[in-house]
Coordinates of C-alpha atoms and ligand atoms in Angstrom, one line a residue:
X1332 CA 118.5 -22.6 -42.0
X1333 CA 116.3 -22.0 -45.5
X1334 CA 112.7 -23.2 -45.4
X1335 CA 114.1 -26.1 -48.2
X1336 CA 116.5 -27.5 -45.8
X1337 CA 114.4 -27.2 -42.2
X1338 CA 111.4 -29.7 -44.5
X1339 CA 114.0 -31.9 -45.7
X1340 CA 115.1 -32.4 -42.1
X1341 CA 111.5 -32.4 -40.5
X1342 CA 110.5 -34.8 -42.8
X1343 CA 112.8 -37.2 -41.7
X1344 CA 112.9 -36.7 -38.5
X1345 CA 108.8 -37.4 -38.6
X1346 CA 109.2 -41.1 -40.0
X1347 CA 111.9 -41.9 -37.7
X1348 CA 109.7 -40.8 -35.2
X1349 CA 107.7 -42.7 -36.7
X1350 CA 109.3 -45.9 -37.2
X1351 CA 110.6 -45.9 -34.2
X1352 CA 107.6 -45.7 -32.8
X1353 CA 106.4 -48.8 -34.7
X1354 CA 109.0 -51.2 -34.2
X1355 CA 110.1 -51.2 -30.5
X1356 CA 106.6 -49.1 -28.8
X1357 CA 108.1 -45.9 -27.2
X1358 CA 109.0 -42.4 -28.5
X1359 CA 113.0 -41.7 -29.9
X1360 CA 114.7 -39.5 -27.1
X1361 CA 117.2 -37.8 -29.2
X1362 CA 117.6 -37.3 -32.9
X1363 CA 120.8 -36.6 -34.5
X1364 CA 121.6 -34.7 -38.0
X1365 CA 124.9 -35.7 -40.1
X1366 CA 124.9 -34.2 -43.3
X1367 CA 126.0 -35.7 -46.9
X1368 CA 129.5 -33.2 -47.7
X1369 CA 130.5 -32.5 -51.1
X1370 CA 134.1 -30.8 -52.0
X1371 CA 134.7 -28.0 -53.8
X1372 CA 138.4 -29.4 -54.9
X1373 CA 141.1 -31.1 -53.6
X1374 CA 140.9 -34.9 -54.2
X1375 CA 142.6 -37.7 -52.9
X1376 CA 144.7 -35.2 -51.0
X1377 CA 143.4 -36.3 -48.0
X1378 CA 145.6 -39.8 -47.9
X1379 CA 148.9 -37.9 -48.8
X1380 CA 148.8 -34.9 -45.9
X1381 CA 147.5 -32.7 -48.1
X1382 CA 145.3 -30.3 -48.1
X1383 CA 141.3 -30.7 -49.6
X1384 CA 137.8 -27.8 -49.6
X1385 CA 134.6 -29.7 -48.7
X1386 CA 132.0 -28.4 -47.4
X1387 CA 129.1 -30.7 -45.4
X1388 CA 125.8 -29.9 -47.7
X1389 CA 121.6 -30.3 -46.9
X1390 CA 121.2 -33.6 -47.4
X1391 CA 121.4 -35.6 -44.1
X1392 CA 121.9 -38.9 -42.0
X1393 CA 119.4 -38.9 -39.4
X1394 CA 119.4 -41.8 -36.4
X1395 CA 116.1 -41.4 -33.9
X1396 CA 117.6 -43.2 -30.5
X1397 CA 116.6 -44.7 -27.1
X1398 CA 118.9 -45.4 -24.8
X1399 CA 118.6 -48.9 -23.5
X1400 CA 119.8 -49.7 -19.8
X1401 CA 121.8 -53.1 -21.0
X1402 CA 123.9 -53.4 -23.8
X1403 CA 122.1 -53.9 -26.7
X1404 CA 122.6 -52.0 -29.8
X1405 CA 119.1 -52.1 -32.2
X1406 CA 119.7 -49.8 -35.3
X1407 CA 116.7 -50.5 -37.8
X1408 CA 117.8 -49.0 -41.3
X1409 CA 114.7 -47.6 -42.3
X1410 CA 115.6 -47.0 -45.6
X1411 CA 116.5 -51.2 -46.3
X1412 CA 113.9 -51.6 -44.8
X1413 CA 116.4 -54.0 -42.7
X1414 CA 117.3 -54.8 -38.8
X1415 CA 120.3 -55.9 -37.5
X1416 CA 121.7 -55.8 -33.8
X1417 CA 124.4 -56.4 -31.7
X1418 CA 125.7 -56.6 -28.7
X1419 CA 128.8 -53.9 -27.3
X1420 CA 130.5 -56.8 -24.9
X1421 CA 131.3 -58.8 -28.3
X1422 CA 130.9 -56.7 -31.7
X1423 CA 131.1 -59.1 -34.1
X1424 CA 130.4 -58.3 -38.5
X1425 CA 127.0 -58.6 -40.4
X1426 CA 128.0 -59.4 -43.1
X1427 CA 124.0 -60.2 -43.9
X1428 CA 123.5 -56.6 -43.0
X1429 CA 126.3 -55.1 -44.1
X1430 CA 125.2 -52.1 -43.9
X1431 CA 125.0 -52.1 -40.2
X1432 CA 129.0 -52.5 -40.5
X1433 CA 129.3 -49.0 -39.5
X1434 CA 127.0 -48.3 -36.6
X1435 CA 129.2 -51.7 -35.3
X1436 CA 132.9 -50.3 -36.7
X1437 CA 131.9 -46.7 -34.3
X1438 CA 130.6 -48.4 -31.1
X1439 CA 133.8 -51.1 -31.2
X1440 CA 136.3 -48.1 -32.1
X1441 CA 134.9 -45.9 -28.7
X1442 CA 135.4 -49.3 -26.9
X1443 CA 138.7 -49.6 -28.7
X1444 CA 139.3 -46.2 -27.1
X1445 CA 138.5 -46.5 -23.9
X1446 CA 135.0 -45.2 -24.0
X1447 CA 132.5 -47.1 -21.5
X1448 CA 129.5 -46.9 -23.9
X1449 CA 125.2 -47.3 -22.9
X1450 CA 122.5 -49.6 -25.3
X1451 CA 121.1 -48.6 -27.6
X1452 CA 117.9 -48.6 -30.0
X1453 CA 118.4 -46.6 -33.0
X1454 CA 116.2 -45.7 -36.1
X1455 CA 118.5 -44.9 -38.8
X1456 CA 116.7 -42.7 -42.2
X1457 CA 118.5 -40.3 -44.5
X1458 CA 118.3 -37.9 -47.6
X1459 CA 121.7 -38.5 -49.0
X1460 CA 121.6 -40.5 -52.3
X1461 CA 123.6 -44.0 -51.5
X1462 CA 126.5 -44.3 -53.0
X1463 CA 126.9 -41.6 -55.2
X1464 CA 129.3 -40.4 -53.1
X1465 CA 128.5 -37.8 -50.7
X1466 CA 129.4 -39.9 -47.9
X1467 CA 126.5 -40.7 -46.5
X1468 CA 128.6 -44.2 -45.1
X1469 CA 130.6 -41.3 -43.1
X1470 CA 127.6 -39.5 -41.5
X1471 CA 125.6 -43.0 -40.4
X1472 CA 129.0 -43.0 -39.0
X1473 CA 129.6 -39.6 -37.0
X1474 CA 125.5 -39.2 -36.6
X1475 CA 126.0 -42.5 -34.6
X1476 CA 129.2 -41.6 -32.7
X1477 CA 127.2 -39.0 -31.6
X1478 CA 124.5 -40.0 -30.6
X1479 CA 126.8 -42.8 -28.2
X1480 CA 128.1 -39.3 -27.1
X1481 CA 124.9 -38.0 -26.3
X1482 CA 123.7 -41.5 -23.9
X1483 CA 126.4 -42.2 -22.8
X1484 CA 127.7 -38.2 -22.0
X1485 CA 131.2 -38.2 -23.0
X1486 CA 132.9 -35.7 -23.9
X1487 CA 134.9 -36.4 -27.5
X1488 CA 135.2 -33.2 -29.4
X1489 CA 134.9 -32.9 -32.9
X1490 CA 138.4 -33.9 -34.1
X1491 CA 138.1 -36.7 -32.1
X1492 CA 135.3 -38.2 -32.8
X1493 CA 136.0 -37.3 -37.0
X1494 CA 138.9 -39.4 -36.5
X1495 CA 136.9 -42.6 -34.5
X1496 CA 134.7 -42.2 -37.2
X1497 CA 137.6 -42.7 -39.7
X1498 CA 139.4 -45.5 -37.8
X1499 CA 135.9 -47.8 -38.0
X1500 CA 135.8 -47.0 -41.3
X1501 CA 139.5 -48.2 -42.2
X1502 CA 139.8 -51.5 -39.4
X1503 CA 136.7 -52.6 -38.7
X1504 CA 134.6 -51.9 -41.8
X1505 CA 137.9 -52.3 -44.4
X1506 CA 138.3 -49.1 -46.2
X1507 CA 141.0 -47.2 -46.3
X1508 CA 139.1 -43.7 -46.5
X1509 CA 141.3 -40.7 -45.3
X1510 CA 139.8 -38.3 -42.8
X1511 CA 137.9 -35.8 -46.1
X1512 CA 134.5 -36.6 -45.2
X1513 CA 134.3 -37.5 -41.1
X1514 CA 136.0 -34.2 -41.3
X1515 CA 133.7 -32.5 -42.9
X1516 CA 130.7 -33.9 -41.5
X1517 CA 131.6 -33.3 -38.4
X1518 CA 133.1 -29.8 -38.2
X1519 CA 131.0 -28.4 -41.4
X1520 CA 129.3 -24.9 -41.2
X1521 CA 126.5 -23.0 -42.9
X1522 CA 127.1 -21.4 -46.3
X1523 CA 131.0 -22.4 -46.0
X1524 CA 133.8 -24.6 -47.2
X1525 CA 136.6 -25.7 -44.6
X1526 CA 140.6 -25.8 -45.6
X1527 CA 141.5 -29.0 -43.9
X1528 CA 145.3 -29.4 -43.4
X1529 CA 145.4 -33.2 -43.3
X1530 CA 148.4 -33.4 -41.3
X1531 CA 148.0 -31.1 -38.5
X1532 CA 144.0 -31.4 -38.9
X1533 CA 143.2 -27.6 -38.4
X1534 CA 141.6 -26.0 -40.7
X1535 CA 140.6 -22.4 -41.6
X1536 CA 136.8 -21.7 -42.0
X1537 CA 136.6 -20.2 -46.0
X1538 CA 132.8 -18.9 -46.8
X1539 CA 131.7 -19.9 -50.3
X1540 CA 131.0 -17.1 -53.3
X1541 CA 128.0 -15.3 -52.5
X1542 CA 126.2 -14.8 -55.9
X1543 CA 127.0 -18.9 -56.3
X1544 CA 125.8 -21.9 -56.5
X1545 CA 127.0 -24.9 -55.6
X1546 CA 125.2 -27.1 -57.5
X1547 CA 126.1 -31.1 -56.8
X1548 CA 125.0 -33.6 -60.4
X1549 CA 124.4 -37.6 -59.2
X1550 CA 125.3 -39.3 -63.1
X1551 CA 123.3 -42.1 -61.6
X1552 CA 126.2 -44.0 -62.7
X1553 CA 126.9 -46.0 -59.2
X1554 CA 130.8 -46.5 -58.3
X1555 CA 132.0 -49.8 -59.0
X1556 CA 135.6 -50.8 -58.8
X1557 CA 136.0 -47.9 -56.9
X1558 CA 137.5 -50.2 -52.9
X1559 CA 140.4 -51.8 -55.2
X1560 CA 140.8 -48.5 -56.7
X1561 CA 141.1 -46.8 -54.6
X1562 CA 143.4 -48.5 -52.1
X1563 CA 145.8 -49.3 -56.0
X1564 CA 146.2 -44.8 -55.7
X1565 CA 146.8 -45.0 -52.2
X1566 CA 150.1 -47.9 -52.4
X1567 CA 151.1 -46.2 -55.9
X1568 CA 151.5 -42.4 -53.8
X1569 CA 153.3 -44.5 -51.6
X1570 CA 156.0 -46.0 -53.6
X1571 CA 156.2 -41.8 -55.3
X1572 CA 156.4 -40.2 -51.5
X1573 CA 159.0 -43.2 -50.5
X1574 CA 161.3 -43.1 -54.2
X1575 CA 161.8 -39.0 -53.5
X1576 CA 162.4 -39.8 -49.4
X1577 CA 159.7 -37.9 -48.3
X1578 CA 156.4 -38.7 -45.1
X1579 CA 154.0 -37.8 -47.2
X1580 CA 153.7 -36.2 -51.1
X1581 CA 153.0 -33.2 -49.3
X1582 CA 156.4 -32.6 -49.1
X1583 CA 156.7 -32.5 -52.8
X1584 CA 156.3 -28.2 -54.1
X1585 CA 155.4 -28.4 -57.7
X1586 CA 159.1 -27.0 -58.0
X1587 CA 160.9 -30.4 -56.4
X1588 CA 158.7 -32.3 -58.4
X1589 CA 159.5 -30.9 -62.1
X1590 CA 163.0 -31.3 -60.5
X1591 CA 162.7 -35.0 -59.6
X1592 CA 159.9 -36.1 -62.1
X1593 CA 162.5 -38.2 -64.1
X1594 CA 163.3 -40.7 -60.9
X1595 CA 159.5 -41.9 -61.2
X1596 CA 158.1 -45.0 -63.6
X1597 CA 154.9 -43.9 -65.6
X1598 CA 152.5 -45.0 -63.7
X1599 CA 153.4 -43.1 -60.8
X1600 CA 154.8 -39.9 -62.4
X1601 CA 151.8 -39.3 -63.1
X1602 CA 150.1 -40.7 -59.9
X1603 CA 152.2 -37.7 -57.5
X1604 CA 151.9 -34.7 -60.3
X1605 CA 148.1 -35.3 -59.7
X1606 CA 148.9 -34.7 -55.6
X1607 CA 151.5 -32.7 -56.1
X1608 CA 149.5 -29.9 -58.8
X1609 CA 145.7 -31.0 -56.6
X1610 CA 147.2 -29.1 -53.0
X1611 CA 149.0 -26.0 -55.0
X1612 CA 145.6 -25.6 -56.4
X1613 CA 143.8 -26.4 -53.2
X1614 CA 145.8 -23.6 -51.6
X1615 CA 145.5 -21.1 -54.4
X1616 CA 141.9 -21.8 -55.4
X1617 CA 141.4 -20.0 -51.3
X1618 CA 143.8 -17.4 -52.4
X1619 CA 141.5 -16.3 -55.0
X1620 CA 138.0 -16.9 -53.7
X1621 CA 139.0 -14.5 -50.5
X1622 CA 140.5 -12.2 -52.5
X1623 CA 136.6 -12.7 -54.6
X1624 CA 138.0 -14.6 -57.7
X1625 CA 136.1 -16.7 -58.2
X1626 CA 136.4 -16.8 -61.9
X1627 CA 139.9 -18.4 -61.2
X1628 CA 138.5 -20.7 -58.9
X1629 CA 136.5 -22.4 -61.3
X1630 CA 139.7 -22.8 -63.5
X1631 CA 140.8 -24.3 -60.9
X1632 CA 138.0 -27.0 -60.4
X1633 CA 138.2 -27.1 -64.1
X1634 CA 142.5 -27.7 -63.9
X1635 CA 141.0 -30.9 -60.9
X1636 CA 139.3 -32.7 -64.0
X1637 CA 141.9 -32.7 -66.5
X1638 CA 144.2 -34.1 -63.6
X1639 CA 141.7 -36.8 -61.9
X1640 CA 140.6 -38.4 -65.2
X1641 CA 144.5 -38.1 -67.0
X1642 CA 147.0 -38.5 -64.0
X1643 CA 145.2 -39.6 -61.9
X1644 CA 143.1 -41.6 -63.0
X1645 CA 139.7 -42.2 -61.7
X1646 CA 137.3 -40.6 -63.4
X1647 CA 135.1 -42.1 -66.2
X1648 CA 133.2 -41.8 -69.5
X1649 CA 129.5 -40.4 -67.2
X1650 CA 131.8 -37.8 -64.6
X1651 CA 133.2 -37.0 -67.4
X1652 CA 130.2 -36.6 -70.2
X1653 CA 128.0 -34.9 -66.9
X1654 CA 131.4 -32.2 -66.6
X1655 CA 131.8 -31.7 -70.3
X1656 CA 128.1 -30.5 -70.2
X1657 CA 128.5 -27.7 -67.8
X1658 CA 131.2 -26.4 -69.0
X1659 CA 129.4 -25.6 -71.8
X1660 CA 126.1 -23.7 -70.7
X1661 CA 126.3 -20.1 -69.5
X1662 CA 126.8 -19.3 -66.3
X1663 CA 129.2 -21.5 -64.9
X1664 CA 132.5 -21.0 -63.4
X1665 CA 134.3 -24.3 -63.0
X1666 CA 133.2 -28.6 -63.0
X1667 CA 134.8 -31.8 -61.6
X1668 CA 134.1 -34.8 -60.8
X1669 CA 134.1 -35.0 -57.2
X1670 CA 134.6 -37.4 -54.6
X1671 CA 136.7 -40.7 -55.2
X1672 CA 135.4 -41.3 -58.9
X1673 CA 134.5 -44.4 -60.6
X1674 CA 131.1 -42.8 -60.7
X1675 CA 128.9 -40.8 -58.0
X1676 CA 129.1 -37.1 -58.7
X1677 CA 130.2 -33.7 -60.0
X1678 CA 130.5 -30.1 -57.6
X1679 CA 129.6 -27.3 -59.8
X1680 CA 130.0 -23.8 -59.2
X1681 CA 127.3 -22.0 -60.9
X1682 CA 126.8 -18.1 -61.0
X1683 CA 123.1 -18.1 -58.9
X1684 CA 121.0 -15.8 -61.8
X1685 CA 122.5 -19.2 -64.3
X1686 CA 121.6 -22.1 -61.8
X1687 CA 118.3 -23.2 -62.7
X1688 CA 118.5 -23.2 -66.1
X1689 CA 122.1 -24.6 -65.9
X1690 CA 120.1 -27.4 -63.9
X1691 CA 118.1 -28.3 -66.9
X1692 CA 120.2 -28.2 -69.0
X1693 CA 122.9 -30.2 -68.0
X1694 CA 120.4 -32.8 -67.5
X1695 CA 119.6 -32.4 -71.0
X1696 CA 123.1 -32.5 -72.1
X1697 CA 123.7 -35.7 -69.6
X1698 CA 120.9 -38.0 -71.2
X1699 CA 121.5 -37.0 -74.9
X1700 CA 125.4 -38.6 -74.5
X1701 CA 124.9 -41.0 -71.9
X1702 CA 120.9 -42.3 -71.8
X1703 CA 120.6 -41.9 -68.2
X1704 CA 118.7 -39.8 -65.9
X1705 CA 120.6 -37.1 -63.6
X1706 CA 119.4 -36.4 -60.4
X1707 CA 121.0 -32.8 -59.8
X1708 CA 121.0 -30.5 -56.5
X1709 CA 121.6 -26.7 -55.4
X1710 CA 123.0 -27.0 -52.2
X1711 CA 123.6 -25.1 -49.6
X1712 CA 126.3 -25.4 -47.2
X1713 CA 125.7 -26.6 -44.6
X1714 CA 126.4 -27.3 -40.5
X1715 CA 127.8 -31.0 -39.5
X1716 CA 126.3 -33.0 -37.7
X1717 CA 123.9 -31.6 -34.3
X1718 CA 121.9 -32.7 -31.9
X1719 CA 118.2 -31.1 -33.3
X1720 CA 116.7 -30.0 -30.6
Ligands
GLA1014 C1 136.6 -41.0 -50.5 C2 137.5 -40.6 -49.8 C3 138.3 -39.9 -48.9 C4 139.2 -39.0 -49.8 C5 138.2 -38.6 -51.6 C6 138.9 -39.2 -52.8 O1 135.9 -39.7 -50.3 O2 136.8 -41.7 -48.1 O3 139.3 -40.4 -47.9 O4 140.2 -39.7 -50.2 O5 137.2 -40.0 -51.2 O6 139.8 -37.5 -52.8

C-alpha cells in the first residue's frame, strides 16, 4: 500500500475508534474497510449480462464494530452525525435515516439467505465522496456484509457476498443496479482492474499499465435523475433484447446488430447500439492493454464517452465539459464519464509524467466552462473489502 493510502486509512481508523468509544463507551473489536470504485470501460453493460472493467480505488468506507449478545444493530454514521438502530428480528425501512437502509438491506439479505446474524454496534465513516458515482453506497453494503460475516463466523465467498449486497440494493433499497459495484468492491485487487463477465460472474485480472495514472475528476454536479433514468434504460435494453429474440443484449454481436437494427425503433436502436458496441470495446480494450497498446485503450475510452453521450444519453453538460477539457491536455490517453451518469465523475488515463499538470489544467478549464470547482483524485487501484488487523 502506498503511504498516502495508508495515511488516509489511518485517519479514518482514528476517527472511527474515537467516535466508537464516545458513542458506545468501549473500543471496537473489528475494523472493516471497503473501497470505492471507478469503471475504466464497460458502462451500462453489467445488467445486460455483458463485460465491465472496474478497479477499486484508494478511498474507503470504514466500519468500526463490536458484537452484541442480542439482536440489536446500532449505527452511528459519523459523516451525517446521525444514528439509527434496528432489530434483526424485524428489519424495516427507516425513511428518516434513509442512509441506514443499506445496512438494513444487507442484514435482511443475509438473513433471507438463511444466515444467522449476531447484533452489533457500528460507527461508519468514509472518504469516498457521497453521491459522486464512486459507489460509496455499495462500499457501505459490502463493508456491512463482511462485518456481519466476520462477527457471526459465516463462510461467504466474495462473489456470493457481492450478489447478496446487490440483492439488498435491488430488493430492499429499491435501486435496480447491476452487479459491477458490489463485485469490484468485494473482489478488487491492488494495481489491477478486473475484467468481469457479468453473465458467468468470473473475472480476469488486468494490470493497470505501468507509467500511467488513473485520475478521477469529480464534476461536483450531484447526480440528479439517476434512479428513474437508470430504470428506464434497463427497460429499453430489455425491450431491445426481446425484439431481437435474445436473453440479453450480451448475445448480440456488432455484426448481428448491424444486420437487424432496422427492426428497432429509434430510441431502442440507440440504446442497443451503445450496449452492443460497448461490450465489444471492453474486450478490445483488454486485448490492447495486454499488448501494451495504451494509446488504443485510450481511444476506446473516448469512443465509450461519445456513445454514452449520444446513443445512451446518460451524460450531462458538466461531464462533457470535464471530458472535453481532459481531451485537450498533453499526456492524456483517454477520458470518459464513469458510472451511471447524469453527474458524478469522469475517469482518465494519463501518462504519469503529465498527471500533476493534467490535474491543474483540467480543473481550471472545467471551472472556466461551468463555474463549478471540481475535485481531482490521482488514484491507485486498491484491494477490495478487507478486515484491518
Ligand atoms: C451504476 C450501477 C452499476 C452499473 C453502472 C453503469 O453504478 O450500480 O451496476 O450499471 O451504474 O455502468
